[in-house]
Short mmCIF file of C-alpha atoms in Angstrom, two decimals:
data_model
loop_
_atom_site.label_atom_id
_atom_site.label_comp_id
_atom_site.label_asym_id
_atom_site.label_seq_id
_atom_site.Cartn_x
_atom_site.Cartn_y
_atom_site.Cartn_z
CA UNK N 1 -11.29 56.90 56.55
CA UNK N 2 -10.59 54.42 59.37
CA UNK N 3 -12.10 50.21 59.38
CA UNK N 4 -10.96 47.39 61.53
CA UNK N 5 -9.84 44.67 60.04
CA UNK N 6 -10.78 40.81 60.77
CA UNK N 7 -8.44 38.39 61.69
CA UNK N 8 -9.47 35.50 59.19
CA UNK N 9 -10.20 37.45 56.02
CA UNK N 10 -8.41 40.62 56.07
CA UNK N 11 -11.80 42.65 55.70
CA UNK N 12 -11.87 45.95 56.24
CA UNK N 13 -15.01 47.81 57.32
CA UNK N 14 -15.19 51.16 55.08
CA UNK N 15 -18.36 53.77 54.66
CA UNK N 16 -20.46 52.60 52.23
CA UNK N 17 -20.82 56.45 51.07
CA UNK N 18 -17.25 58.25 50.30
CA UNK N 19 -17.52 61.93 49.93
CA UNK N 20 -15.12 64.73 48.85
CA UNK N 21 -15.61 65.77 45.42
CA UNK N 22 -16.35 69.04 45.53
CA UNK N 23 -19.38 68.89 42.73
CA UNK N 24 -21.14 66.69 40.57
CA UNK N 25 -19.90 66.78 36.97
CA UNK N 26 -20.46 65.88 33.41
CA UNK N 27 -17.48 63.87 31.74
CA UNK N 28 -17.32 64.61 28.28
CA UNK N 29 -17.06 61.92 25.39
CA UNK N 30 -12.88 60.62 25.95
CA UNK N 31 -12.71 63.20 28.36
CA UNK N 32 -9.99 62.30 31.92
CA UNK N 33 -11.95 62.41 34.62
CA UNK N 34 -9.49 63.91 37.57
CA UNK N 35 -10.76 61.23 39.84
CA UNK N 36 -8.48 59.43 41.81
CA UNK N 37 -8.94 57.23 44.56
CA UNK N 38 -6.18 56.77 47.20
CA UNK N 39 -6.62 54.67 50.02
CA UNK N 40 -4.08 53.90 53.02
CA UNK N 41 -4.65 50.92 55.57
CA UNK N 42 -1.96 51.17 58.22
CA UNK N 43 -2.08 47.83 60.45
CA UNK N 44 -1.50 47.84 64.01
CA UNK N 45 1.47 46.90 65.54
CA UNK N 46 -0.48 44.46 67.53
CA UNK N 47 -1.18 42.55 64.52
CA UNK N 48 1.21 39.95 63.00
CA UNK N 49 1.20 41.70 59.70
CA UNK N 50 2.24 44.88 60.61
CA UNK N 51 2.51 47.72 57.92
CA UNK N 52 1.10 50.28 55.42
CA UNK N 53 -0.71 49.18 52.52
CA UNK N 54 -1.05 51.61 49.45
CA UNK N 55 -4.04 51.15 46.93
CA UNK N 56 -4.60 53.21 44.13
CA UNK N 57 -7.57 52.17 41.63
CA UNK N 58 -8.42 52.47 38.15
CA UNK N 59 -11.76 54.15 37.20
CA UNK N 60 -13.73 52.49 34.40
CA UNK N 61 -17.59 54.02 33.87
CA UNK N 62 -19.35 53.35 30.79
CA UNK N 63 -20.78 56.23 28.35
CA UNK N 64 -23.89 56.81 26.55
CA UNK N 65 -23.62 60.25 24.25
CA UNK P 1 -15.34 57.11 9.87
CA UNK P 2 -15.46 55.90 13.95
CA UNK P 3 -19.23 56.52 15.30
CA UNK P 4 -22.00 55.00 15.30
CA UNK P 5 -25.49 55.68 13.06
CA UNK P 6 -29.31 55.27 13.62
CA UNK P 7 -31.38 53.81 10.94
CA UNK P 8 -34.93 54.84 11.09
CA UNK P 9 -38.15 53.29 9.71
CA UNK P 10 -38.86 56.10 7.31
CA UNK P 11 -35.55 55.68 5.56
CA UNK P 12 -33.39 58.39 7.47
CA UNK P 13 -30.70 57.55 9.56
CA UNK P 14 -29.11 59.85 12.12
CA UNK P 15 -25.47 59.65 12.60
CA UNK P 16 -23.24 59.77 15.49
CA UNK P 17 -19.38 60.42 14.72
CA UNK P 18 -17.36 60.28 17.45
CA UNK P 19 -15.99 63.93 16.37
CA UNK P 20 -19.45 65.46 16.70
CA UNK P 21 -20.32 63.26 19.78
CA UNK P 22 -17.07 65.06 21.45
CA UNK P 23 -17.85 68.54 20.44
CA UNK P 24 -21.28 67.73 21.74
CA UNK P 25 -22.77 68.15 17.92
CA UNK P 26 -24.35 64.54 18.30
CA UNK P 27 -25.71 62.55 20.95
CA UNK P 28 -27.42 59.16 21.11
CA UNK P 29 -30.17 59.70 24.05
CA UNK P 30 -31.02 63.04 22.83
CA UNK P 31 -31.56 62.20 19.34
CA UNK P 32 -34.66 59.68 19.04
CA UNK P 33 -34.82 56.42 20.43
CA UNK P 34 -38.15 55.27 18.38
CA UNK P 35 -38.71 53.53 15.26
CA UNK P 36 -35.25 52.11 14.90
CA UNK P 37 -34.47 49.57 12.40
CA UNK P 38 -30.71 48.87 12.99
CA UNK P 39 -27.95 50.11 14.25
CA UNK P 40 -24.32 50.29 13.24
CA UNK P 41 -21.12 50.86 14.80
CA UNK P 42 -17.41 51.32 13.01
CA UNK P 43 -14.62 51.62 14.59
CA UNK P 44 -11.23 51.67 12.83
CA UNK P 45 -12.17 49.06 9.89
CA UNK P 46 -14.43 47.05 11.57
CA UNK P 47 -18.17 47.52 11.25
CA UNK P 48 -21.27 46.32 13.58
CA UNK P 49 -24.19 45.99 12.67
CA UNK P 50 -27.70 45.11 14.64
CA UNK P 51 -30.93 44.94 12.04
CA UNK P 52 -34.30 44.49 13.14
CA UNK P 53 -37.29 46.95 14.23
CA UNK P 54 -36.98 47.25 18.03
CA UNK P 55 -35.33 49.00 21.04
CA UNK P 56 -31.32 49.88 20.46
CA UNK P 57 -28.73 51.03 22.91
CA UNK P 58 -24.81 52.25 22.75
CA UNK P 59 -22.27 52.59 24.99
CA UNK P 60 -18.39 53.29 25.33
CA UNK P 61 -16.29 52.04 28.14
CA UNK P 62 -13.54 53.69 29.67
CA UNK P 63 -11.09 53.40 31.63
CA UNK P 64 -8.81 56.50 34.02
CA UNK P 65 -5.80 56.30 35.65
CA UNK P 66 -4.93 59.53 37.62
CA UNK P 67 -2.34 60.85 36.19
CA UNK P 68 -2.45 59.45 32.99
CA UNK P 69 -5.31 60.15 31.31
CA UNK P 70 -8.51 58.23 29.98
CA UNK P 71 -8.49 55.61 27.68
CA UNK P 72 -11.39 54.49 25.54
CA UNK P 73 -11.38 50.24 25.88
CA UNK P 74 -14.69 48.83 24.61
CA UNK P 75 -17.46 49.64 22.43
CA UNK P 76 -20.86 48.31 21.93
CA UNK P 77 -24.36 48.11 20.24
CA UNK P 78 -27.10 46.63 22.08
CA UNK P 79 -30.76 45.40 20.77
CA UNK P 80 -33.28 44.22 23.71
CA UNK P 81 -34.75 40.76 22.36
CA UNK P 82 -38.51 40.40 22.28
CA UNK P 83 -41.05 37.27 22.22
CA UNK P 84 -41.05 36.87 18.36
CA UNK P 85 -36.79 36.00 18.07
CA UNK P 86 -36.47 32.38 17.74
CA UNK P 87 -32.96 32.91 16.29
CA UNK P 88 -30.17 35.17 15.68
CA UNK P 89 -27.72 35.16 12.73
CA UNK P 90 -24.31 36.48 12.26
CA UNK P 91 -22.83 37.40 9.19
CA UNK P 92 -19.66 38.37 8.23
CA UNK P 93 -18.67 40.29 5.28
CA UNK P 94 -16.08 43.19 3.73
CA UNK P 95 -17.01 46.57 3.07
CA UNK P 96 -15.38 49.49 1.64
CA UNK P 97 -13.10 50.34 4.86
CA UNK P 98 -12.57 46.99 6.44
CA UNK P 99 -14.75 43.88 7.91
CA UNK P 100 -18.41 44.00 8.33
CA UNK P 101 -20.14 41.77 11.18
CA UNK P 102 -23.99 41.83 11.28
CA UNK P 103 -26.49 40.18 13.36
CA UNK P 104 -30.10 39.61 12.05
CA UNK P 105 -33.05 38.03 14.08
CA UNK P 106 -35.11 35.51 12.44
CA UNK P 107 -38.05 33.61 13.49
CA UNK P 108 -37.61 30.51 12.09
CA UNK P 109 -34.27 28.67 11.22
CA UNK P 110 -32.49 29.62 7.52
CA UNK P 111 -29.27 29.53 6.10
CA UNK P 112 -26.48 30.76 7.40
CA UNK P 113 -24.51 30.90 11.45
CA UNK P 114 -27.20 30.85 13.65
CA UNK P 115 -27.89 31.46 17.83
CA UNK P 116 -30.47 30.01 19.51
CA UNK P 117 -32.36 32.55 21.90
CA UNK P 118 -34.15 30.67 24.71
CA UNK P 119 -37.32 31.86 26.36
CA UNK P 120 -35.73 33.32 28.95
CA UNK P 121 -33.34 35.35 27.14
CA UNK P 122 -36.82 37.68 26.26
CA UNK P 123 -36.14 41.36 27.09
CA UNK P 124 -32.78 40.47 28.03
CA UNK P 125 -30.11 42.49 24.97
CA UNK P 126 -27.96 40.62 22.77
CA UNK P 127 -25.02 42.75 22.30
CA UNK P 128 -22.06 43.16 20.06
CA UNK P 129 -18.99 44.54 21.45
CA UNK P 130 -15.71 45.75 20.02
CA UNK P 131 -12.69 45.43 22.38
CA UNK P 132 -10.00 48.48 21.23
CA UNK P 133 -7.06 47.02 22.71
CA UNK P 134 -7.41 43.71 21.82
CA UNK P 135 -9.23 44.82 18.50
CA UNK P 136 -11.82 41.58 18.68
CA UNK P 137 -15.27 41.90 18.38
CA UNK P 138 -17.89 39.12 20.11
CA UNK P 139 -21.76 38.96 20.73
CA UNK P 140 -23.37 37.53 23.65
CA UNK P 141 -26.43 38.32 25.67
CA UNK P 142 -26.17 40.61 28.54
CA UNK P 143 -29.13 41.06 31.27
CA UNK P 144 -29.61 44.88 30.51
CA UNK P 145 -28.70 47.47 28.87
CA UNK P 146 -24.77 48.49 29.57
#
């Protein structure tokens, strides 16, 4: 996953579409999901804030039996 | 006794315990959606409670942190509003396990804690929700169905 960041507002340009999972699924009621989204934005050195950043994220969905 | 339970026109009710719901024994969109007179939801001593003939809706949010499992942080009953609500009231009450809140729709003003529902609140859902890890309960109006 690559973007290019702007200047003013640190925005970075990602797919609107992520793929990888390897099949659609059914969560159960209270089941854990093993869903985990990593994401890594290195910055050029070009920039003035050079560096890695490291996200991870917290799912939340909403259930209906 | 955490779940929720259907109250039907014709006096039956169908219920929804979250033990059955996770052994797949219960389920609310497979069980019928029509004819519904209230709804209730309990969750550890508190009790919710939407009356009124009309179109219901439930929901569970979680949230999952990889690793670390799934946690279950709100809860809710949801009852779209039609044309005729004017009003709805919210009682408060004990029952046999803990604290009962209900909500009622009236048409005209009575006694009791009452909401005004503006005209533009009409098939919008007023919803009570139960936050677990706060363990407070509100109502509000939401734009759909959660």
């Amino acid at each position: 996953m690559t973007g290019y960041g702007d200047s003013e507002q640190n925005a970075v340009i990602l797919p609107a579409t992520l793929t990888g999972a390897p099949s659609a699924g059914v969560i159960p009621y209270g089941g854990g999901p093993n869903v985990r989204f990593k994401m890594r934005v290195s910055v050029p050195s070009s920039e003035s804030t050079v560096g890695v950043r490291l996200f991870d994220h917290v799912a939340k969905y909403t259930y209906t039996s | 006794m955490n779940g929720w339970t259907k109250f039907y026109a014709d006096s039956t009710s169908y219920m929804g315990r979250d033990i059955d719901v996770y052994r797949g024994h219960a389920s609310w969109r497979k069980s019928s959606l029509d004819n519904l007179v209230q709804v209730t939801l309990e969750h550890e001593g508190i009790l919710l409670s939407i009356e009124g003939p009309g179109e219901y809706w439930q929901s569970d949010d979680f949230e999952s942190i990889f690793p670390g499992g799934t946690k279950l942080i709100r809860r809710r009953i949801q009852r779209k509003i039609e044309p005729s609500n004017r009003f709805y009231r919210v009682d408060s009450s004990g029952y046999e396990r803990g604290v009962k809140h209900s909500v009622s729709f009236q048409s005209n003003t009575s006694l009791g804690l009452l909401f005004p529902i503006r005209p533009q609140d009409v098939g919008k859902w007023l919803t009570l929700e139960y936050d677990v890890v706060k363990a407070k309960w509100h109502h509000k109006i939401t734009q759909g169905r959660l």
